[in-house]
Coordinates of C-alpha atoms in Angstrom, one line a residue:
Chain A
M22 CA 313.2 36.2 45.4
S23 CA 315.0 34.8 42.4
G24 CA 317.3 37.8 41.8
T25 CA 320.2 36.5 43.9
T26 CA 320.9 33.3 41.9
R27 CA 320.3 32.8 38.2
R28 CA 318.0 29.8 37.9
P29 CA 316.4 28.4 34.8
R30 CA 313.0 28.4 36.6
E31 CA 311.1 30.7 38.9
R32 CA 311.0 29.5 42.5
G33 CA 308.1 27.1 43.1
Q34 CA 307.8 26.3 39.4
R35 CA 307.8 22.7 38.4
S36 CA 309.5 21.2 35.4
R37 CA 307.2 19.6 32.8
G38 CA 308.5 16.1 33.8
A39 CA 307.7 16.7 37.4
S40 CA 304.2 17.9 36.5
V41 CA 303.5 14.8 34.4
A42 CA 304.8 12.5 37.2
L43 CA 302.6 14.3 39.8
H44 CA 299.5 14.0 37.7
T45 CA 300.2 10.4 36.8
A46 CA 300.5 9.5 40.4
L47 CA 297.3 11.3 41.4
I48 CA 295.4 9.8 38.4
C49 CA 296.5 6.2 39.3
A50 CA 295.5 6.7 42.9
S51 CA 292.1 8.2 41.9
A52 CA 291.5 5.3 39.6
I53 CA 292.2 2.8 42.3
S54 CA 289.8 4.5 44.7
L55 CA 287.1 5.0 42.1
F56 CA 287.2 1.6 40.3
P57 CA 285.4 -0.5 42.9
V58 CA 282.6 2.0 43.3
L59 CA 282.1 2.3 39.5
F60 CA 282.3 -1.4 39.1
I61 CA 279.5 -2.0 41.7
V62 CA 277.3 0.5 40.0
F63 CA 278.0 -1.2 36.7
V64 CA 277.1 -4.7 38.0
S65 CA 274.0 -3.5 39.7
L66 CA 272.6 -2.3 36.4
R67 CA 273.3 -5.7 34.7
G68 CA 270.2 -7.6 35.9
R69 CA 270.0 -10.5 38.2
D70 CA 272.8 -12.7 36.8
G71 CA 274.9 -10.0 35.1
W72 CA 277.6 -10.3 37.8
Q73 CA 278.7 -13.6 36.3
E74 CA 280.0 -11.8 33.2
P75 CA 281.9 -8.9 34.7
T76 CA 283.6 -7.8 31.5
R77 CA 280.6 -7.6 29.1
F78 CA 278.7 -4.4 28.4
V79 CA 275.3 -5.7 27.6
G80 CA 271.8 -6.1 29.1
F81 CA 271.5 -2.9 31.2
D82 CA 268.3 -2.5 33.2
F83 CA 267.0 -1.5 36.6
S84 CA 265.5 -4.9 37.5
N85 CA 267.8 -5.4 40.5
Y86 CA 266.6 -2.1 42.0
T87 CA 262.9 -2.8 41.4
H88 CA 263.4 -6.2 42.8
I89 CA 265.0 -5.2 46.1
L90 CA 262.6 -2.3 46.6
S91 CA 259.5 -4.4 46.0
E92 CA 260.3 -8.1 46.8
T93 CA 262.7 -7.9 49.7
K94 CA 262.7 -6.2 53.1
F95 CA 265.3 -3.7 52.1
L96 CA 263.2 -0.7 53.0
T97 CA 262.4 -2.1 56.4
W98 CA 266.0 -2.7 57.1
F99 CA 266.8 0.8 55.9
G100 CA 264.3 2.2 58.3
N101 CA 265.7 0.1 61.1
S102 CA 269.2 1.3 60.4
V103 CA 268.0 4.9 60.4
I104 CA 266.0 4.5 63.7
V105 CA 268.8 2.8 65.5
A106 CA 271.6 5.1 64.3
L107 CA 269.5 8.2 64.9
G108 CA 268.6 7.0 68.4
A109 CA 272.3 6.3 69.3
T110 CA 273.4 9.7 67.8
V111 CA 270.8 11.9 69.6
L112 CA 271.3 10.2 72.9
G113 CA 275.1 10.1 72.6
V114 CA 275.5 13.8 71.6
L115 CA 273.0 15.0 74.2
I116 CA 274.7 13.2 77.1
A117 CA 278.3 13.8 75.8
A118 CA 278.0 17.6 75.2
T119 CA 277.7 18.6 78.9
A120 CA 280.6 16.3 79.8
G121 CA 282.8 17.5 77.0
Y122 CA 282.2 21.1 78.1
A123 CA 282.9 20.4 81.8
V124 CA 286.1 18.6 80.9
S125 CA 287.2 21.3 78.5
R126 CA 286.5 24.3 80.8
M127 CA 286.7 23.2 84.5
R128 CA 289.3 21.7 86.6
F129 CA 287.6 19.5 89.1
P130 CA 288.5 16.5 91.1
G131 CA 288.1 13.5 88.8
H132 CA 288.9 15.5 85.7
R133 CA 291.9 13.5 84.6
P134 CA 290.5 10.0 85.3
L135 CA 287.4 10.9 83.3
M136 CA 289.5 12.0 80.3
W137 CA 291.4 8.8 80.5
T138 CA 288.2 6.8 80.7
F139 CA 287.0 8.4 77.5
L140 CA 290.3 7.5 75.8
V141 CA 290.5 4.0 77.1
V142 CA 286.9 3.1 76.2
Q143 CA 287.9 3.8 72.6
M144 CA 290.2 0.8 72.8
F145 CA 287.6 -1.6 74.0
P146 CA 287.2 -4.4 71.6
M147 CA 283.6 -5.2 71.2
A148 CA 284.7 -8.7 72.2
V149 CA 285.0 -7.6 75.8
L150 CA 281.5 -6.2 76.0
I151 CA 279.5 -8.3 73.6
V152 CA 278.9 -11.3 75.8
P153 CA 278.1 -9.4 79.0
L154 CA 275.9 -7.0 77.1
Y155 CA 274.1 -9.9 75.4
N156 CA 273.4 -11.5 78.7
I157 CA 272.3 -8.2 80.3
L158 CA 270.0 -7.3 77.5
G159 CA 268.7 -10.9 77.6
E160 CA 267.8 -10.4 81.3
L161 CA 266.1 -7.1 80.5
E162 CA 264.3 -8.6 77.6
L163 CA 265.8 -6.0 75.3
L164 CA 267.3 -8.4 72.8
D165 CA 265.8 -8.0 69.3
S166 CA 264.6 -4.5 70.1
Y167 CA 265.6 -1.1 68.9
A168 CA 266.1 0.1 72.4
G169 CA 268.6 -2.6 73.2
L170 CA 270.7 -1.8 70.1
V171 CA 270.6 1.9 70.8
L172 CA 271.8 1.4 74.3
T173 CA 274.6 -0.8 73.0
Y174 CA 275.7 1.8 70.5
C175 CA 275.7 4.4 73.2
S176 CA 278.5 2.5 75.0
V177 CA 280.5 3.2 71.9
S178 CA 279.3 6.7 70.9
V179 CA 279.1 8.5 74.2
P180 CA 282.8 8.4 75.1
F181 CA 283.8 9.1 71.6
C182 CA 281.4 12.1 71.3
A183 CA 282.6 13.5 74.6
W184 CA 286.2 13.2 73.4
M185 CA 285.5 14.9 70.1
L186 CA 283.4 17.7 71.7
K187 CA 286.0 18.5 74.2
G188 CA 288.3 19.3 71.3
Y189 CA 285.7 21.6 69.8
F190 CA 285.0 23.4 73.1
D191 CA 288.8 23.8 73.6
S192 CA 288.9 25.8 70.3
I193 CA 286.2 28.2 71.5
P194 CA 288.0 31.0 73.4
A195 CA 287.4 31.0 77.1
E196 CA 286.9 34.8 77.1
I197 CA 283.4 34.1 75.8
D198 CA 282.5 32.1 78.9
E199 CA 284.0 34.8 81.1
A200 CA 282.0 37.4 79.3
G201 CA 278.9 35.4 80.0
R202 CA 279.7 34.9 83.6
V203 CA 280.4 38.7 84.0
D204 CA 276.9 39.3 82.6
G205 CA 275.5 37.1 85.3
L206 CA 274.9 33.8 83.6
T207 CA 275.3 30.6 85.6
P208 CA 277.7 28.0 84.3
F209 CA 274.8 26.1 82.8
G210 CA 273.4 29.3 81.2
T211 CA 276.8 30.0 79.6
F212 CA 276.9 26.5 78.2
W213 CA 273.4 26.6 76.8
R214 CA 273.2 30.1 75.5
L215 CA 276.7 30.8 74.4
I216 CA 278.7 27.7 73.8
V217 CA 276.1 25.3 72.3
P218 CA 275.2 27.7 69.5
L219 CA 278.8 28.4 68.8
A220 CA 279.7 24.7 68.8
R221 CA 276.9 23.8 66.4
P222 CA 279.2 22.6 63.6
G223 CA 281.1 20.5 66.1
L224 CA 277.9 19.0 67.4
A225 CA 276.8 18.2 63.9
V226 CA 280.0 16.5 62.9
T227 CA 280.2 14.5 66.1
G228 CA 276.6 13.4 65.7
F229 CA 277.3 12.5 62.1
Y230 CA 280.3 10.4 63.1
S231 CA 278.4 8.4 65.7
F232 CA 275.6 8.0 63.1
I233 CA 277.9 6.5 60.6
T234 CA 279.5 4.2 63.2
A235 CA 276.1 2.9 64.3
W236 CA 274.9 2.7 60.7
G237 CA 277.7 0.3 59.6
E238 CA 278.1 -1.7 62.8
V239 CA 278.0 -5.5 62.1
A240 CA 279.0 -7.5 65.2
F241 CA 276.4 -6.4 67.7
A242 CA 273.6 -6.0 65.2
S243 CA 274.2 -9.5 63.8
Q244 CA 273.8 -11.1 67.3
F245 CA 271.2 -8.9 69.0
M246 CA 268.7 -8.6 66.1
S247 CA 267.3 -12.0 65.5
S248 CA 264.0 -11.5 63.6
E249 CA 264.1 -10.4 60.0
D250 CA 261.9 -7.5 60.6
H251 CA 264.4 -6.0 63.0
Y252 CA 267.5 -6.5 60.9
T253 CA 269.6 -3.4 60.2
L254 CA 271.2 -3.1 56.7
A255 CA 274.5 -4.5 57.8
V256 CA 272.7 -7.7 58.9
G257 CA 270.2 -7.8 56.1
L258 CA 272.7 -7.6 53.4
Q259 CA 274.4 -10.8 54.7
T260 CA 271.2 -12.7 53.8
F261 CA 271.8 -11.9 50.1
V262 CA 275.2 -13.5 49.9
G263 CA 275.5 -16.3 52.4
Q264 CA 276.6 -19.9 52.4
Q265 CA 273.9 -21.1 50.1
K266 CA 272.9 -17.9 48.2
A267 CA 274.8 -15.6 45.9
E268 CA 272.4 -12.8 44.9
W269 CA 275.2 -10.5 43.9
G270 CA 272.9 -8.6 41.6
L271 CA 270.6 -7.6 44.5
M272 CA 273.6 -7.0 46.7
T273 CA 275.2 -4.5 44.4
A274 CA 271.9 -2.7 43.9
A275 CA 271.5 -2.5 47.7
A276 CA 275.1 -1.3 48.0
V277 CA 274.4 1.6 45.6
L278 CA 271.2 2.6 47.4
I279 CA 273.0 2.6 50.8
T280 CA 276.1 4.4 49.6
V281 CA 274.5 7.3 47.7
P282 CA 272.8 9.0 50.7
A283 CA 275.6 8.1 53.1
G284 CA 278.2 9.4 50.7
L285 CA 276.4 12.7 50.0
V286 CA 276.1 13.5 53.7
F287 CA 279.6 12.4 54.3
F288 CA 281.1 14.8 51.8
L289 CA 279.3 17.7 53.5
A290 CA 280.7 16.8 56.9
Q291 CA 284.1 15.3 56.3
R292 CA 286.1 18.5 56.3
H293 CA 285.3 19.2 59.9
L294 CA 285.5 15.6 60.9
V295 CA 289.3 15.2 60.9
A296 CA 289.9 18.5 62.6
G297 CA 287.8 17.3 65.5
L298 CA 289.3 13.9 65.7
T299 CA 292.8 15.1 65.9
A300 CA 292.1 18.2 68.0
G301 CA 290.6 16.2 70.9
G302 CA 293.7 14.1 71.2
T303 CA 296.6 16.6 71.0
K304 CA 296.0 18.5 74.2
G305 CA 295.7 16.3 77.3
Chain B
M2 CA 287.0 15.0 111.3
A3 CA 285.4 18.4 111.1
T4 CA 288.1 19.6 108.7
V5 CA 287.4 16.8 106.4
V6 CA 283.7 17.7 106.3
T7 CA 284.4 21.3 105.6
R8 CA 286.9 20.3 102.9
V9 CA 284.4 18.1 101.3
R10 CA 281.7 20.7 101.6
R11 CA 284.0 23.4 100.1
S12 CA 285.1 21.1 97.3
F13 CA 281.4 20.3 96.6
S14 CA 280.3 23.9 96.5
T15 CA 283.1 24.9 94.0
H16 CA 282.7 21.8 91.8
W17 CA 279.1 20.8 92.1
Y18 CA 278.1 22.1 88.7
A19 CA 281.0 20.5 87.0
W20 CA 280.0 17.2 88.6
A21 CA 276.4 17.7 87.6
M22 CA 277.5 18.2 84.0
V23 CA 279.5 15.0 83.9
L24 CA 277.0 13.0 85.9
P25 CA 275.0 11.7 82.9
V26 CA 278.1 10.4 81.1
V27 CA 279.4 8.8 84.3
I28 CA 276.1 7.0 84.7
V29 CA 276.0 5.8 81.1
L30 CA 279.6 4.7 81.3
A31 CA 279.0 2.9 84.5
V32 CA 275.9 1.1 83.3
L33 CA 276.9 0.3 79.8
V34 CA 280.7 0.0 80.0
G35 CA 281.8 -0.5 83.6
Y36 CA 279.2 -3.1 84.6
P37 CA 279.6 -5.2 81.5
L38 CA 283.3 -5.0 81.7
G39 CA 283.2 -6.2 85.3
R40 CA 280.9 -9.0 84.3
G41 CA 283.3 -9.8 81.4
V42 CA 286.2 -10.0 83.8
Y43 CA 284.1 -12.2 86.1
L44 CA 283.1 -14.5 83.2
S45 CA 286.7 -15.0 82.2
F46 CA 287.3 -16.5 85.7
T47 CA 284.4 -19.0 85.2
D48 CA 283.6 -21.9 82.9
A49 CA 280.4 -20.4 81.5
N50 CA 279.1 -21.6 78.2
E51 CA 275.8 -22.1 76.5
A52 CA 275.0 -25.3 78.4
N53 CA 275.4 -24.0 82.0
V54 CA 274.3 -20.3 82.0
G55 CA 270.9 -19.5 83.5
R56 CA 268.2 -19.3 80.9
T57 CA 264.5 -19.5 80.4
I58 CA 262.9 -22.2 78.3
G59 CA 259.2 -21.6 77.9
V60 CA 258.1 -21.1 81.5
N61 CA 260.9 -23.0 83.2
R62 CA 263.7 -21.0 84.6
I63 CA 266.9 -22.9 84.6
P64 CA 269.4 -21.7 87.1
A65 CA 273.1 -21.1 86.2
T66 CA 275.4 -23.9 87.1
Y67 CA 278.8 -22.6 85.9
Q68 CA 281.6 -22.5 88.4
F69 CA 284.4 -20.2 89.4
V70 CA 287.6 -21.6 88.0
G71 CA 290.1 -18.9 88.8
L72 CA 292.9 -18.2 86.4
D73 CA 292.3 -21.5 84.6
N74 CA 291.1 -19.9 81.3
Y75 CA 294.1 -17.5 81.2
W76 CA 296.5 -20.3 81.9
K77 CA 295.0 -22.5 79.1
V78 CA 295.2 -19.7 76.6
L79 CA 298.6 -18.3 77.5
S80 CA 300.4 -21.6 78.0
G81 CA 299.3 -22.6 74.5
Q82 CA 297.1 -25.5 75.6
E83 CA 294.2 -24.1 73.8
G84 CA 296.6 -23.9 70.8
H85 CA 295.5 -20.9 68.8
F86 CA 296.4 -17.8 70.8
Y87 CA 300.0 -17.2 69.7
S88 CA 299.5 -17.9 66.0
R89 CA 296.5 -15.5 66.0
L90 CA 298.3 -12.9 68.0
T91 CA 301.2 -13.0 65.5
W92 CA 298.8 -12.6 62.6
T93 CA 296.9 -9.8 64.4
V94 CA 300.1 -7.9 65.1
L95 CA 301.2 -8.4 61.5
W96 CA 297.8 -7.4 60.2
T97 CA 297.8 -4.2 62.3
A98 CA 301.3 -3.3 61.5
S99 CA 301.0 -3.8 57.8
C100 CA 297.6 -2.0 57.5
V101 CA 298.7 1.0 59.6
L102 CA 302.1 1.3 57.9
L103 CA 300.4 1.2 54.5
H104 CA 297.7 3.6 55.6
Y105 CA 300.2 6.1 56.9
A106 CA 302.7 5.8 54.0
L107 CA 300.1 6.1 51.3
G108 CA 298.2 8.8 53.2
L109 CA 301.4 10.8 53.6
G110 CA 302.4 10.4 50.0
L111 CA 299.0 11.5 48.7
A112 CA 298.8 14.3 51.1
L113 CA 302.1 15.6 50.0
L114 CA 301.0 15.5 46.4
L115 CA 297.7 17.2 47.1
N116 CA 299.5 19.9 49.2
R117 CA 301.1 21.3 46.1
K118 CA 299.7 23.7 43.6
V119 CA 298.2 21.3 41.1
R120 CA 295.5 21.7 38.6
F121 CA 292.2 19.8 39.4
R122 CA 293.2 19.6 43.1
A123 CA 289.7 19.8 44.3
L124 CA 288.6 17.0 42.0
Y125 CA 291.5 14.7 43.0
R126 CA 290.7 15.3 46.6
V127 CA 287.1 14.3 46.2
L128 CA 288.0 11.2 44.2
L129 CA 290.6 10.1 46.7
I130 CA 288.3 10.5 49.7
L131 CA 285.6 8.4 48.0
P132 CA 286.5 5.1 49.7
W133 CA 285.9 6.7 53.1
A134 CA 282.4 7.7 52.1
V135 CA 281.4 4.1 51.4
P136 CA 280.2 2.3 54.5
A137 CA 282.7 -0.4 55.4
F138 CA 280.3 -3.3 55.3
V139 CA 279.1 -2.3 51.8
A140 CA 282.7 -1.9 50.6
T141 CA 283.7 -5.3 52.0
F142 CA 280.8 -7.1 50.2
S143 CA 281.7 -5.3 47.0
W144 CA 285.3 -6.4 47.2
R145 CA 284.2 -9.9 48.0
L146 CA 282.4 -9.9 44.6
M147 CA 285.5 -8.6 42.9
F148 CA 287.7 -11.2 44.5
N149 CA 285.3 -14.0 43.5
E150 CA 287.3 -16.9 42.0
K151 CA 285.0 -17.8 39.2
Y152 CA 283.2 -14.5 38.3
G153 CA 285.3 -11.9 40.0
V154 CA 286.5 -9.0 37.9
L155 CA 290.0 -9.2 39.1
N156 CA 290.4 -12.7 37.8
A157 CA 288.6 -11.7 34.6
L158 CA 291.3 -9.1 34.1
L159 CA 294.0 -11.5 34.9
T160 CA 292.8 -14.0 32.3
Q161 CA 292.4 -11.2 29.8
V162 CA 296.2 -10.6 30.0
G163 CA 296.8 -14.3 29.8
M164 CA 297.5 -15.2 33.5
D165 CA 295.9 -17.9 35.5
P166 CA 292.9 -17.0 37.8
V167 CA 293.8 -16.8 41.5
D168 CA 291.7 -18.1 44.4
W169 CA 291.8 -14.9 46.3
L170 CA 289.5 -15.8 49.2
G171 CA 290.2 -19.5 49.4
D172 CA 294.0 -19.7 49.8
A173 CA 295.2 -19.1 53.3
T174 CA 297.9 -16.5 52.4
L175 CA 295.9 -14.8 49.7
Q176 CA 293.0 -14.4 52.2
K177 CA 295.2 -12.3 54.4
V178 CA 296.6 -10.3 51.4
S179 CA 293.0 -9.6 50.3
A180 CA 291.9 -8.5 53.7
V181 CA 294.8 -6.1 54.0
A182 CA 294.1 -4.8 50.5
V183 CA 290.5 -4.0 51.4
N184 CA 291.3 -2.5 54.7
V185 CA 294.0 -0.3 53.1
W186 CA 291.6 0.8 50.4
L187 CA 289.1 1.8 53.2
G188 CA 291.6 3.5 55.5
V189 CA 293.9 5.6 53.4
P190 CA 291.5 8.5 52.9
F191 CA 291.2 9.2 56.6
M192 CA 295.0 9.3 57.0
M193 CA 295.3 11.4 53.9
V194 CA 292.8 14.1 55.0
A195 CA 294.3 14.2 58.6
I196 CA 297.9 14.5 57.3
L197 CA 296.8 17.1 54.8
G198 CA 295.3 19.2 57.6
G199 CA 298.6 18.8 59.5
L200 CA 300.7 19.9 56.4
Q201 CA 298.5 23.0 56.0
S202 CA 299.2 24.0 59.6
I203 CA 303.0 24.1 59.1
P204 CA 303.9 27.8 58.5
A205 CA 305.2 28.4 55.0
E206 CA 308.0 30.7 56.5
L207 CA 309.7 27.6 57.9
H208 CA 310.0 26.1 54.4
E209 CA 311.2 29.3 52.9
A210 CA 313.8 29.8 55.6
A211 CA 315.1 26.3 55.1
E212 CA 315.3 26.9 51.4
M213 CA 317.2 30.1 51.9
D214 CA 319.6 28.2 54.1
G215 CA 320.2 25.9 51.2
A216 CA 318.4 22.8 52.4
S217 CA 317.6 20.2 49.7
P218 CA 314.0 19.1 49.3
W219 CA 314.7 15.9 51.2
Q220 CA 316.3 17.8 54.1
R221 CA 313.3 20.0 54.2
F222 CA 311.0 17.0 54.3
R223 CA 313.1 15.4 57.1
H224 CA 313.6 18.5 59.3
V225 CA 310.6 20.7 58.6
T226 CA 307.7 18.6 57.4
L227 CA 308.0 15.5 59.5
P228 CA 308.5 17.3 62.8
G229 CA 305.7 19.7 62.0
L230 CA 303.4 16.7 61.4
R231 CA 304.3 15.1 64.7
P232 CA 301.2 16.0 66.7
V233 CA 298.8 14.8 64.0
S234 CA 300.9 11.7 63.2
G235 CA 300.9 10.7 66.9
T236 CA 297.2 10.8 67.1
V237 CA 296.3 9.2 63.8
I238 CA 298.7 6.3 64.3
L239 CA 297.4 5.6 67.8
L240 CA 293.8 5.7 66.5
G241 CA 294.8 3.7 63.5
V242 CA 296.4 0.9 65.5
I243 CA 293.4 0.7 67.9
W244 CA 290.9 0.7 65.1
T245 CA 292.8 -1.8 63.0
F246 CA 293.5 -4.1 65.9
N247 CA 289.7 -4.2 66.6
M248 CA 288.7 -4.2 62.9
F249 CA 285.9 -6.7 62.9
Q250 CA 283.9 -6.1 59.8
V251 CA 286.4 -6.5 57.1
I252 CA 287.7 -9.9 58.3
Y253 CA 284.3 -11.2 59.3
L254 CA 282.4 -10.2 56.1
L255 CA 285.2 -10.7 53.6
I256 CA 286.4 -14.1 54.5
G257 CA 283.1 -15.2 55.7
Q258 CA 282.3 -17.7 58.4
G259 CA 283.1 -20.8 56.3
A260 CA 286.8 -19.9 55.7
S261 CA 289.9 -21.3 57.2
S262 CA 290.2 -19.8 60.7
E263 CA 293.9 -19.1 60.0
S264 CA 293.0 -15.6 58.9
E265 CA 290.9 -14.8 61.9
I266 CA 292.3 -12.0 64.1
L267 CA 291.9 -12.1 67.8
V268 CA 288.7 -10.0 67.8
T269 CA 286.8 -12.1 65.2
Y270 CA 288.0 -15.3 66.9
S271 CA 286.7 -14.1 70.2
Y272 CA 283.4 -13.4 68.5
R273 CA 283.3 -16.8 67.0
L274 CA 283.9 -18.4 70.4
A275 CA 280.9 -16.6 71.8
F276 CA 278.4 -17.1 69.1
Q277 CA 279.2 -20.1 67.0
G278 CA 279.0 -23.8 67.8
V279 CA 278.7 -24.4 71.5
R280 CA 278.8 -20.9 72.8
D281 CA 281.9 -20.5 75.0
Y282 CA 281.2 -17.3 76.9
A283 CA 284.1 -17.8 79.3
G284 CA 286.7 -18.3 76.5
S285 CA 285.4 -15.4 74.6
A286 CA 285.6 -13.1 77.6
T287 CA 289.1 -14.3 78.3
Y288 CA 290.2 -13.4 74.8
G289 CA 288.4 -10.0 75.1
I290 CA 290.2 -9.1 78.3
L291 CA 293.5 -10.2 76.8
I292 CA 293.0 -8.0 73.8
L293 CA 292.1 -5.1 76.0
S294 CA 295.2 -5.6 78.1
L295 CA 297.4 -5.7 75.0
L296 CA 296.0 -2.5 73.7
L297 CA 296.3 -0.7 77.0
V298 CA 300.0 -1.7 77.3
F299 CA 300.6 -0.5 73.8
A300 CA 298.9 2.8 74.4
V301 CA 300.9 3.5 77.6
F302 CA 304.2 2.7 75.9
Y303 CA 303.2 4.7 72.9
R304 CA 302.3 7.8 74.9
R305 CA 305.6 7.5 76.8
L306 CA 307.5 7.3 73.5
L307 CA 305.7 10.4 72.2
T308 CA 306.4 12.5 75.4
R309 CA 310.1 11.4 75.3
Q310 CA 310.3 12.4 71.6
E311 CA 308.8 15.8 72.4
A312 CA 311.2 16.3 75.3
A313 CA 314.1 15.4 73.1
T314 CA 313.2 17.9 70.4
R315 CA 312.7 20.8 72.7

């Protein structure tokens, strides 16, 4: 390639200065993204009042961790968060998968409005739904119950899952369906036996996304779960640092315990996550 | 008449399984979104609040006594009588614009850096995605500790270098700056990963051809990279605007409930109306409907803009 013009460098080679600049920029950005995380781990290991001296490196112990695991309801909240998020995920993905497939493969009357509905519901601010849902759940006596919160989260996760899954199904060649049909499968049979197994990664990622969304939801959970035994983590953590209390030591320990499992799972799933998010939207 | 029946029957026999497959979703949407939305719209035409909705106290059922007031709520809010709408709208738009702009610019910059051949690329990528892996509510609490006026690490660092400590979360302007900073920290990784995916889908031949034709790096960026990113950019910016406009957690948890309400965006204010003090269900519903209308108008215009751009480039 470089035979035509005489250049001091091979094509695609960087000068030393450009290399240094590139690495400097990346190191700075990495430091900014890493610092808060490291800082919280650091504070959580400094005991109950260590947070008041953020720049001293003394007094490391695990007392915050032992305290929240034994003296607070942290584990109960953790369980609640898992129950609610799992419920919303399973229900959301199950219901959304068939719809995503139908919208991806078949042209039927009502197809476009349905696609639009999926998209528009993404825009709903929870402010529109929270009061009516609060009243409805109150009527049904589902306030302060897992079922109520799971249903609430379905209103968010179902349209989203359907939208994402449509994108995944679009990326599976339609010839596969046709082959299934030729071999005498019904549309449902094709879906269950051919497409669902192929779309397993897509289902996993979609499920993971709705799990994370439900896991970290604050507004609905804060209002709908009123008894301490039913708090999710996002609500429970607010009791550590409120108007009168500032248990930052406990808060940071809880933060670490929440982030480690969530972060691990996240890194396994994130590669596929974005592909699905942007694939669903580009083809109307 | 008969033709209609046959047409319906024929349509049903061709599409029945498609309808059967979407039926569960339609039911869920109708019950959990459609009905509450209808009720929300209805509430916004009434004067419902905590004192006059139907409720049960012990064994006594108190019937609802709120009344239909027509467009009164909307008139109050939009004419400025209620007094907060326009200032909050301005701040919400500013908040959304600054967050999404920073998200996109930083995400694009980092994606371009990561798209090169660079040593430790995998490591950088993991480190830069880290903020996305932290649940938003956890990250917000953590930042609140770092911003703490007396014991926060940021002020500790400032005093180390001989500057005065700053009241990050107490001052009205700094509250907003802090909230934007936290949200940017949380949101850049998503944009970065999405744009990186877009960059990798641009065929290398295009860049090579442009280089052969003597295009400078800037020209290549302008005429190859940016157009190639258009589909991804369109989607992530739309998503980003919607998410940021409705971003509840960062504002609510960072600034707390005791802060100056100057820094409330429309969503958090609507929430406050519904659940703090005397619960003003009607006012909250009115705000909710207005937010939804704004977003819908934005989305329609945005889509139109995108289609026009696509038509212009073809």
